Every structure is written in structure tokens, then in C-alpha cells.
Amino acid sequence: MTYKHKIQYYETDKQGVTHHSNYIRIMEETRIFFMEEIGCGYERMEEVGIVSPVMNVNCDYKRPTTFPDIVEVELSVLELSKLKTRFGYKMTVGDKVVCTASSLHCFLDLNGRPVALEDRFPEFYKILVEMQQNAK
Amino acid sequence: MTYKHKIQYYETDKQGVTHHSNYIRIMEETRIFFMEEIGCGYERMEEVGIVSPVMNVNCDYKRPTTFPDIVEVELSVLELSKLKTRFGYKMTVGDKVVCTASSLHCFLDLNGRPVALEDRFPEFYKILVEMQQNAK
Amino acid sequence: MTYKHKIQYYETDKQGVTHHSNYIRIMEETRIFFMEEIGCGYERMEEVGIVSPVMNVNCDYKRPTTFPDIVEVELSVLELSKLKTRFGYKMTVGDKVVCTASSLHCFLDLNGRPVALEDRFPEFYKILVEMQQNAK
Amino acid sequence: MTYKHKIQYYETDKQGVTHHSNYIRIMEETRIFFMEEIGCGYERMEEVGIVSPVMNVNCDYKRPTTFPDIVEVELSVLELSKLKTRFGYKMTVGDKVVCTASSLHCFLDLNGRPVALEDRFPEFYKILVEMQQNAK
């Protein structure tokens, strides 16, 4: 599953390259795209009553990108436990890796209490398990 | 009342100048600063139960700015009626005008119904009246 | 020619709606999309040696949008002279108009001197003329 | 040395909190503030002919913040070698830690070649050495 983000003019800075903060936003776009593709998009999350705040981001900048590059992002599942998951991101422009990153998420109900994803949202958990196995 | 905004590196674009969308954000910062200075800040607005969405923005870009410029913004009241007000913004760097702009706002209660500012928030209305007279 | 922008989570604010500054960015995305569609994209502009800075933006907010809305933008040419053009933007979500806007641009060579678009970039000028006639 | 960043309305998202991408920008603001405070600001960097791109960011989100919080950031030097340095950031609102983060930077000349900071910019290097010792 590959997400494509086109670098916009307003995402560049006076160095002539994409400002490094924007990769964090591309990561979020990628998660949202992925969730929608697997049928677990925003509306489904709301029905289930789960939010998954970001607990950590880690981002290695390998090569600069700039407008009007198309960044392709491959999402993977690096870690998965009852209460948390870590997604991995590999971003490329053409055949060059430009950025690798990860983000850690917990799962909370609408009162802010941790929930076990496997119980609360099994269809999503199952897909994450498969993705984690593929990543190995 | 003058608000100072320091242009940040991430606000520039690959042309080497402040991206034009950021002036709209500087306008919001200026309004917030002004409201706080006159004792009608966010918490007071919440107590009163008023929101003032932006209905229109108009922005004339006169000269480019860039990191690490300090933009000074003078706020004025261009129009004032029972239900709406238009703020004016004059932005300068040193003695050069870099941008002039305006924004139109209505006043709504928390159910989204228009409210007469004079009745609902007289202390704020009075200051706007004075500012409009000064602007003439 | 319709451009589609998907509202991202990071474009919303604590009011629960798309922050008004982001529409200015959607306008830029739309221009870039349009220029590429007609074969006058960034690389062609660079070959020709033209930049077209934004001199003014004007934006009427009609209805709020939010994540994950898809905003469709129709671009038109409102004004066209030797040295300037004004684009119009009609943004809709489904059958509702959410925002109408315009932006004024001049054309400069790489030394910052005004250029007559008709002479310097006739293929682009011709398309703008046609679009302006269609808009009437 | 403490940098203060006021959370702006446009930095919040529909969850009602500061969007997590903005902390990366606050980190940049803090570095710029620090460099200026010690007399090694942007102009001095340009004279010396050094740029220091971000190679990695790592950010732990501890508690949400929102408009109009004031985030106080303490900068520290976590690692220092001839060619790289890692800054640490401790962000607090009142007496609560809201975010801890770090960023890794190399030093390049204007042709993109690595430079030894100690040789090229000794006044800055000396301060980093002192800060690293204080951090222990």
C-alpha cells in the first residue's frame, strides 16, 4: 500500500527544500490514507469510539526533497502490543530513499482510558498483525 | 497597540521569502494579542459565550519579508455594525509597509446564532467604537 | 478543470473546522495543478524565466469544512491585462459552496522586472484569454 | 536559557489540542532563539558560511497542550562531536512536562561538505562544549 504526497510550494523553505516539519504531516496523511484503504477510516474509528494519539515520532532525514517532487510512502507495522503500535514509514522519490520514520500510538476510548485494540476493534487489529508478520 | 511577529524559518518558501499564506496567520495572532491586551481574551470570550468566525480576509502584499524579520502590525477597526466588524492591519518592517489587510467577523453565540455585540459584550463593543473613531 | 483537495487532520483547528488560513494554500495548490494540466508547470515557467508573485488575495468563507471533506475547486480567470491576472476560485463540498476567492498576480522576469505575458509566454497567455472568455 | 512559545489558535486541531507536528517547529524556533542569544544568529552563521541541517528528530509527547498555553522550552546539548551535535528539548507548561525531544544536526559549508565546527566556528563550538558539560 503506497501513499503519494506531492510536495507543495508552501512546504518548502528558504533553503529551497521541503521543511523538515512537513514529513511529520506526511506521516499522518499516510496513516489516514491507510486506515481508509482498509475500511477503518475516521468514521469507523468514531463508531468504534477509539482515538489513537501520537506518543512519539522519530524521523531520519536522508536526502532533501523539494517542490514539485512526488514522495511515495510505504507504511509498515514495526511493533504491536495490546495497547500500542509503532508504524514505520519509508519515503522515496523515484528510487532514492529520502526519509525513514516511525510513530508510536496508543489506543484510548473517548474518556481517555487505554483500550485493548484486539477486543475493541478486532478487524483493525487483525490487519495490523498481518502487516507486522509481513514486515519480518 | 502594536503586535510583533518574528518571521520563522519554517514560514519562508523556496523563493526565499515569507510564504503569503502566513500573513493570514499573523492577522489572527494580532487579533488574539489585541483581545488579551484589552482584557477580552479567549477566556473572557468563553465566559461571555461568543465566537467570532472570519467571514472574509483581504490581503495586499506590498513587499516581501523573510526570516529573521520582525513584522510590526498595527490593528484598527475599519467597520463596525451591530452584527459585524472589519479589522484593518498595517504591517511594517522598519519603516517599510510590507502588507495591508483586513478581516471581516461576525459574532455568534455558542449555538451559532448571530448576537448583537453591544448587548452581549458591551465592554468589548465600547473599545471597538473608540478604535473606529480613532481610525477616522 | 477541477482540483480536489482532501482536508487533512492537521488543517483543522480546535473549533473543529478547517482553519481559514489553509484556503489560501488550497488556492496555490489549485494554480499549480492548473498550470501543470495545461503544460505550463513549474519547469516550463523556469525555462521561460517568469515568476508570478501573489499581489492580493481575497477570500469569502461561506460554510465551514472539516476533515475528511473533499474540497473541489474550480479555477477561472476574472481579469487579464498585459501585466496582471486575477484568478477566481469556487470551492465546493458536494453541492454546497464553501468558499469563493480570488488572487491577483503580476509577472516578473528573474531580475524582478515586470514582463508582458503575451510576449514572454504566449502559449500561457492564450489559454488565459480563452478562460476569461468562458467566464463571461 | 528558556524560550517561550505561545500556542496559537492555528496550531490546534479538531481534537482541541496542539497538533503534534508543531512541536518540531517549536524546536526550530528554540534553536534560532538560542543562537541569537549567544551571538551566533543567522547573520553570523552566514558570515561563517555554515549551515546545520536537521538529520533526525525524536519527540516524546507527554501531555497535550492547547491555545493559549505558553510552552517554555529548555535547550541542552546531549551529544557533541567534531561533525555533529544533538540538542535536547524539555518543554513545560507551568510545572508539567508536556514534551521531551531531541534533534541531530551536522555542519556543512555552503558547498554541502562537512566541516569541523571546532575549526570553522570556534566561538560556537566552545559554548556547545560548556553546555554539554552542564548537562552532565
XYZ file of C-alpha atoms in Angstrom:
544
model
C 0.000 0.000 0.000
C 1.710 3.189 -1.173
C 0.634 6.729 -0.405
C 1.697 9.561 -2.671
C 2.225 13.075 -1.390
C 3.039 15.853 -3.787
C 5.339 18.432 -2.207
C 3.602 21.803 -2.313
C 5.306 25.147 -2.810
C 4.243 26.249 0.676
C 6.008 23.224 2.172
C 9.448 24.437 1.016
C 11.685 26.827 2.956
C 14.319 29.387 2.027
C 16.948 26.662 1.805
C 14.971 25.582 -1.285
C 13.902 22.250 0.198
C 10.876 20.755 1.947
C 10.855 21.971 5.553
C 11.599 19.042 7.848
C 8.441 19.555 9.948
C 6.270 18.630 6.971
C 7.381 15.000 6.986
C 5.547 14.592 10.298
C 2.398 15.737 8.500
C 3.039 13.388 5.569
C 3.215 10.561 8.125
C -0.246 11.493 9.407
C -1.629 11.704 5.863
C -0.236 8.233 5.210
C -1.900 6.732 8.302
C -5.226 8.303 7.358
C -4.943 7.008 3.788
C -4.083 3.538 5.048
C -6.968 3.455 7.527
C -9.401 4.452 4.784
C -8.000 1.903 2.342
C -8.540 -0.955 4.805
C -12.048 0.229 5.704
C -11.086 1.530 9.155
C -11.240 5.245 8.338
C -12.207 8.152 10.529
C -15.941 7.425 10.552
C -15.365 3.799 11.511
C -12.998 4.882 14.292
C -15.676 7.248 15.598
C -18.285 4.474 15.538
C -15.929 2.197 17.452
C -15.184 5.064 19.839
C -11.398 4.943 19.625
C -8.762 7.606 19.250
C -5.081 6.854 18.763
C -2.902 9.772 19.836
C 0.723 10.005 18.782
C 3.079 9.220 21.686
C 6.371 9.503 19.812
C 7.714 10.345 16.383
C 11.203 9.602 15.148
C 12.355 10.803 11.762
C 15.644 10.299 9.864
C 16.147 12.775 7.060
C 18.223 11.098 4.340
C 18.013 13.417 1.328
C 16.274 16.720 0.722
C 13.115 16.871 -1.380
C 11.502 19.920 -2.920
C 8.535 21.189 -4.898
C 7.218 19.576 -7.123
C 8.549 16.164 -6.022
C 6.191 13.249 -5.502
C 7.049 11.445 -2.273
C 5.926 7.801 -2.129
C 5.389 6.413 1.354
C 5.322 2.760 2.322
C 3.708 2.062 5.666
C 4.628 -0.916 7.827
C 3.876 -2.167 11.328
C 7.092 -2.301 13.374
C 5.655 -3.151 16.795
C 2.290 -4.298 18.040
C 1.112 -4.972 21.564
C -2.266 -4.966 23.262
C -2.181 -1.257 23.923
C 0.249 0.248 21.432
C 1.550 0.042 17.911
C 4.514 1.553 16.093
C 4.189 2.319 12.403
C 7.203 2.550 10.090
C 7.431 4.861 7.067
C 9.803 4.582 4.138
C 9.639 7.631 1.905
C 11.146 7.633 -1.568
C 11.360 9.966 -4.551
C 11.997 7.846 -7.631
C 14.459 5.188 -6.466
C 16.043 7.277 -3.695
C 15.099 6.923 -0.044
C 14.555 10.456 1.272
C 13.287 9.775 4.787
C 12.635 6.876 7.144
C 10.494 7.398 10.181
C 8.299 5.804 12.819
C 5.421 6.822 15.062
C 4.151 5.225 18.271
C 0.427 5.247 19.076
C -1.719 4.110 21.947
C -5.459 3.450 21.773
C -7.882 5.280 24.025
C -11.637 5.293 24.390
C -13.473 8.599 24.293
C -12.951 9.029 28.042
C -9.197 8.822 27.563
C -8.839 5.318 29.018
C -6.499 2.819 27.345
C -8.304 0.115 25.395
C -7.105 -3.238 24.095
C -7.318 -2.904 20.325
C -7.824 -6.637 19.855
C -11.069 -6.518 21.855
C -12.399 -3.154 20.819
C -11.541 -3.098 17.127
C -10.647 -6.659 16.098
C -10.935 -6.087 12.324
C -8.221 -3.442 12.543
C -6.048 -5.413 14.960
C -6.103 -8.403 12.606
C -4.773 -6.316 9.727
C -2.008 -4.895 11.925
C -0.989 -8.426 12.934
C -0.738 -9.443 9.275
C 1.260 -6.350 8.412
C 3.650 -6.966 11.259
C 4.230 -10.523 10.038
C 4.853 -9.260 6.503
C 7.412 -6.788 7.805
C 9.544 -9.578 9.225
C -1.224 48.846 20.168
C 1.465 47.122 18.123
C 1.960 43.385 17.784
C 5.338 41.993 16.818
C 5.725 38.760 14.889
C 9.127 37.359 14.204
C 9.262 35.582 10.857
C 10.301 31.986 11.465
C 12.455 29.898 9.166
C 9.568 27.491 8.541
C 7.418 30.402 7.317
C 9.699 31.053 4.327
C 9.441 29.307 0.957
C 11.868 28.399 -1.799
C 11.564 31.886 -3.282
C 13.439 32.914 -0.112
C 10.558 34.968 1.277
C 7.731 34.552 3.783
C 5.004 32.434 2.177
C 1.956 34.618 1.547
C -0.406 32.314 3.477
C 1.386 33.107 6.725
C 0.192 36.721 6.782
C -3.335 35.384 7.365
C -1.971 33.647 10.471
C -0.166 36.802 11.606
C -3.528 38.587 11.373
C -5.064 36.027 13.732
C -2.143 36.336 16.147
C -2.634 40.100 16.139
C -6.340 39.828 16.958
C -5.629 37.432 19.803
C -2.904 39.708 21.186
C -5.218 42.716 20.978
C -8.095 40.908 22.694
C -5.806 39.875 25.533
C -4.339 43.365 25.898
C -7.783 44.918 26.340
C -8.907 42.246 28.796
C -11.239 40.485 26.346
C -9.074 37.434 25.689
C -10.090 33.886 24.935
C -11.232 33.022 28.464
C -13.402 36.139 28.673
C -14.905 35.321 25.249
C -15.732 31.836 26.504
C -17.373 33.207 29.651
C -19.451 35.579 27.555
C -20.262 32.693 25.198
C -19.293 34.368 21.944
C -17.289 33.200 18.953
C -16.332 35.462 16.060
C -15.629 33.478 12.911
C -13.781 35.014 9.985
C -16.144 35.781 7.093
C -13.651 37.396 4.739
C -9.953 38.184 4.516
C -8.380 40.572 2.049
C -4.634 40.977 1.875
C -2.410 43.268 -0.238
C 1.188 42.127 -0.408
C 3.410 45.204 -0.809
C 6.959 43.968 -0.236
C 8.420 40.566 0.580
C 9.640 39.792 4.087
C 11.862 36.941 5.190
C 13.476 35.223 8.166
C 14.523 36.743 10.592
C 12.481 39.939 10.000
C 10.330 41.384 12.756
C 6.929 42.355 11.362
C 5.104 45.048 13.359
C 1.331 45.028 12.996
C -0.996 47.909 13.772
C -4.617 46.904 14.232
C -7.516 49.247 13.513
C -11.303 48.996 13.300
C -12.450 49.803 9.765
C -16.155 48.986 10.085
C -18.472 48.278 12.968
C -22.142 47.382 12.966
C -24.417 45.543 15.363
C -23.505 42.160 13.987
C -20.146 42.544 12.257
C -16.806 44.260 12.414
C -13.930 44.650 9.994
C -10.405 44.930 11.356
C -7.579 46.592 9.428
C -3.928 45.557 9.621
C -0.890 47.579 8.622
C 2.271 45.505 8.685
C 5.691 47.112 8.579
C 9.316 46.025 8.766
C 11.374 49.010 9.878
C 9.825 51.976 8.054
C 8.544 49.979 5.064
C 4.945 48.843 4.723
C 5.055 45.176 3.722
C 1.377 44.249 3.803
C -2.021 45.839 4.388
C -5.000 43.653 5.066
C -8.471 43.416 6.551
C -10.694 40.723 8.029
C -14.468 40.676 8.497
C -16.000 38.935 11.519
C -19.486 38.238 12.737
C -20.443 37.391 16.315
C -22.256 34.187 17.151
C -23.433 32.578 20.354
C -22.446 29.002 21.081
C -25.492 27.755 19.159
C -24.298 29.567 16.056
C -26.922 32.332 16.219
C -25.907 35.924 15.446
C -25.642 38.127 18.533
C -25.555 41.901 18.890
C -22.120 42.613 20.332
C -23.292 45.803 22.019
C -25.749 43.829 24.172
C -23.781 40.672 24.749
C -20.294 42.032 25.277
C -20.588 45.797 25.881
C -17.075 46.279 27.280
C -15.595 44.970 24.030
C -18.051 46.844 21.825
C -17.152 50.121 23.543
C -13.469 49.663 22.777
C -14.235 48.875 19.127
C -16.304 52.069 18.891
C -13.405 54.116 20.243
C -10.956 52.443 17.888
C -13.194 53.130 14.926
C -13.389 56.804 15.887
C -9.603 56.977 16.218
C -9.214 55.467 12.773
C -11.120 58.357 11.205
C -10.788 21.747 -14.768
C -11.436 20.780 -11.177
C -8.840 20.358 -8.464
C -9.575 18.186 -5.461
C -8.062 18.843 -2.070
C -8.683 16.479 0.786
C -8.839 18.296 4.119
C -6.159 16.875 6.381
C -6.433 16.433 10.122
C -3.601 18.946 10.691
C -5.584 21.570 8.738
C -8.381 21.639 11.314
C -8.425 23.778 14.459
C -9.965 23.468 17.918
C -13.257 24.850 16.611
C -13.445 21.507 14.761
C -13.215 23.072 11.300
C -10.588 23.747 8.643
C -8.516 26.741 9.754
C -9.253 29.673 7.443
C -5.583 30.215 6.523
C -5.489 26.871 4.738
C -7.822 28.017 1.966
C -5.041 30.364 0.801
C -2.840 27.281 0.451
C -5.550 25.367 -1.393
C -5.678 28.292 -3.853
C -1.954 27.890 -4.520
C -2.319 24.130 -4.961
C -5.094 24.764 -7.470
C -2.975 27.185 -9.542
C -0.090 24.724 -9.588
C -2.396 21.883 -10.631
C -3.903 24.024 -13.383
C -0.504 25.151 -14.709
C 0.649 21.539 -14.883
C -2.562 20.380 -16.567
C -2.158 22.932 -19.382
C 1.529 22.142 -19.847
C 2.783 25.356 -18.240
C 4.010 23.855 -14.971
C 6.891 24.896 -12.775
C 9.635 23.573 -15.045
C 8.172 25.372 -18.091
C 7.890 28.604 -16.041
C 11.549 28.258 -15.081
C 12.567 27.726 -18.744
C 10.606 30.804 -19.746
C 12.152 32.684 -16.819
C 8.970 34.007 -15.274
C 7.711 34.182 -11.713
C 4.215 35.337 -10.783
C 4.062 36.579 -7.209
C 0.769 36.999 -5.408
C -0.165 40.682 -5.062
C -3.544 40.229 -3.385
C -5.797 37.521 -2.045
C -9.450 37.921 -1.189
C -11.387 35.109 0.380
C -15.071 34.769 1.365
C -15.748 31.963 3.809
C -19.279 30.661 3.202
C -19.519 27.432 5.175
C -17.073 25.556 7.379
C -15.373 22.398 6.129
C -13.559 19.777 8.150
C -11.527 16.590 7.985
C -12.073 14.388 5.943
C -14.005 16.560 3.453
C -13.010 16.675 -0.181
C -12.987 20.272 -1.419
C -13.449 20.667 -5.186
C -12.039 23.867 -6.647
C -12.993 25.421 -9.974
C -10.495 27.935 -11.278
C -11.471 30.819 -13.551
C -9.812 33.928 -14.980
C -11.571 37.039 -13.681
C -9.246 39.715 -15.064
C -6.426 39.747 -17.572
C -4.196 42.583 -18.674
C -0.701 42.779 -20.161
C 0.962 42.689 -16.775
C -1.506 41.111 -14.355
C -4.190 38.497 -13.993
C -6.783 37.714 -11.359
C -7.849 34.132 -10.817
C -11.191 33.185 -9.305
C -11.803 30.120 -7.136
C -15.107 28.463 -6.365
C -14.748 25.790 -3.695
C -17.481 23.263 -3.066
C -18.061 20.211 -0.873
C -20.756 18.104 -2.502
C -23.276 20.632 -3.831
C -22.530 23.325 -1.231
C -20.302 26.304 -1.936
C -17.906 26.594 0.999
C -15.606 29.387 -0.158
C -15.198 31.812 -3.042
C -11.915 33.622 -3.509
C -9.611 35.427 -5.891
C -5.897 36.117 -6.219
C -4.096 38.808 -8.210
C -0.721 38.074 -9.804
C 1.838 40.056 -11.755
C 4.512 38.546 -13.990
C 8.186 39.270 -13.398
C 11.396 38.130 -15.045
C 14.135 36.674 -12.883
C 15.516 40.174 -12.248
C 12.171 41.237 -10.809
C 11.155 43.396 -13.765
C 7.551 43.280 -14.999
C 7.090 41.351 -18.233
C 4.228 41.301 -20.718
C 2.895 37.763 -20.516
C 1.628 37.877 -24.098
C 5.193 38.369 -25.418
C 7.117 36.246 -22.972
C 4.838 33.265 -22.545
C 2.249 33.386 -25.389
C 1.049 29.774 -25.005
C 0.004 30.512 -21.422
C -1.458 33.914 -22.245
C -3.630 32.368 -24.949
C -5.147 29.903 -22.515
C -5.874 32.675 -20.012
C -7.644 34.672 -22.749
C -9.840 31.677 -23.549
C -10.612 31.085 -19.900
C -11.551 34.694 -19.373
C -13.962 34.497 -22.323
C -15.506 31.316 -20.923
C -16.045 33.024 -17.588
C -18.230 35.689 -19.149
C 18.172 29.877 28.684
C 14.442 29.450 28.270
C 12.439 30.074 25.120
C 8.742 30.792 25.358
C 6.316 29.839 22.622
C 2.697 30.829 22.840
C 0.432 28.232 21.284
C -1.553 29.872 18.513
C -5.128 29.056 17.568
C -3.999 27.845 14.139
C -1.666 25.341 15.825
C -4.554 23.425 17.385
C -6.505 20.629 15.696
C -10.051 19.287 15.929
C -9.073 17.153 18.917
C -8.796 20.533 20.699
C -5.046 20.254 21.268
C -1.826 21.466 19.678
C -1.167 19.362 16.568
C 1.883 17.195 17.189
C 3.736 18.452 14.104
C 4.021 21.912 15.608
C 6.416 20.781 18.331
C 9.001 20.188 15.592
C 8.592 23.853 14.645
C 8.865 24.963 18.264
C 12.174 23.075 18.396
C 13.458 25.111 15.429
C 12.270 28.365 16.995
C 14.144 27.431 20.164
C 17.408 26.764 18.308
C 17.130 30.076 16.474
C 16.432 31.935 19.708
C 19.387 30.260 21.399
C 21.763 31.016 18.515
C 20.752 34.673 18.590
C 21.079 34.892 22.379
C 24.675 33.645 22.279
C 25.603 35.931 19.378
C 25.735 33.154 16.784
C 22.492 34.024 14.962
C 21.601 33.636 11.323
C 23.736 36.523 10.076
C 26.810 35.255 11.924
C 26.196 31.737 10.519
C 26.030 33.216 7.029
C 29.294 35.142 7.563
C 30.974 31.973 8.772
C 29.473 30.116 5.820
C 27.913 27.236 7.734
C 24.530 25.557 7.545
C 23.360 22.898 10.007
C 20.643 20.719 8.503
C 18.467 18.516 10.682
C 19.412 14.839 10.314
C 16.987 13.396 12.870
C 14.215 14.472 15.181
C 12.800 12.416 18.020
C 9.854 13.650 20.009
C 8.019 12.190 23.033
C 4.577 13.644 23.591
C 3.821 13.560 27.327
C 0.717 15.713 27.767
C -1.445 17.692 25.362
C -1.193 21.476 25.216
C -3.634 23.891 23.623
C -4.306 27.531 22.807
C -3.482 29.825 24.652
C -0.839 27.877 26.613
C 2.680 29.228 26.982
C 5.205 26.454 26.364
C 8.618 27.013 27.975
C 11.492 25.208 26.322
C 14.850 24.441 27.884
C 17.581 23.630 25.396
C 20.522 21.380 26.216
C 23.414 19.748 24.360
C 23.100 15.971 24.564
C 25.922 14.952 22.203
C 28.787 16.791 20.571
C 31.396 15.508 18.153
C 33.579 17.138 15.511
C 30.903 16.917 12.864
C 27.574 16.609 14.659
C 25.608 17.721 17.676
C 22.360 16.598 19.280
C 20.224 19.148 21.074
C 17.750 18.196 23.800
C 14.470 19.997 24.474
C 12.385 19.901 27.617
C 9.036 21.594 27.136
C 6.851 22.525 30.079
C 3.571 24.330 30.691
C 3.558 25.573 34.262
C 5.173 22.744 36.252
C 4.121 19.932 33.895
C 6.437 18.435 31.301
C 4.469 18.293 28.050
C 7.117 17.101 25.603
C 10.750 15.993 25.544
C 12.601 15.862 22.272
C 15.962 15.895 20.542
C 17.352 16.867 17.154
C 20.596 15.814 15.475
C 22.480 18.263 13.247
C 25.573 18.130 11.088
C 27.569 21.143 9.925
C 28.147 21.803 6.247
C 29.879 24.546 4.293
C 27.963 26.273 1.526
C 29.101 23.594 -0.949
C 27.489 20.923 1.202
C 30.762 19.492 2.538
C 31.027 18.503 6.203
C 33.035 20.941 8.306
C 34.600 20.568 11.727
C 32.728 23.062 13.886
C 35.667 23.484 16.244
C 37.821 24.858 13.399
C 35.250 26.765 11.429
C 33.178 28.333 14.193
C 35.187 28.022 17.443
C 33.131 30.591 19.427
C 30.009 28.485 18.872
C 31.758 25.171 19.469
C 33.078 26.445 22.817
C 29.588 27.280 24.011
C 28.302 23.861 22.968
C 31.130 22.200 24.930
C 30.181 24.164 28.032
C 26.507 23.331 27.605
C 27.276 19.663 27.227
C 29.296 19.711 30.442
C 26.462 21.478 32.263
C 24.048 18.808 31.084
C 26.030 16.085 32.818
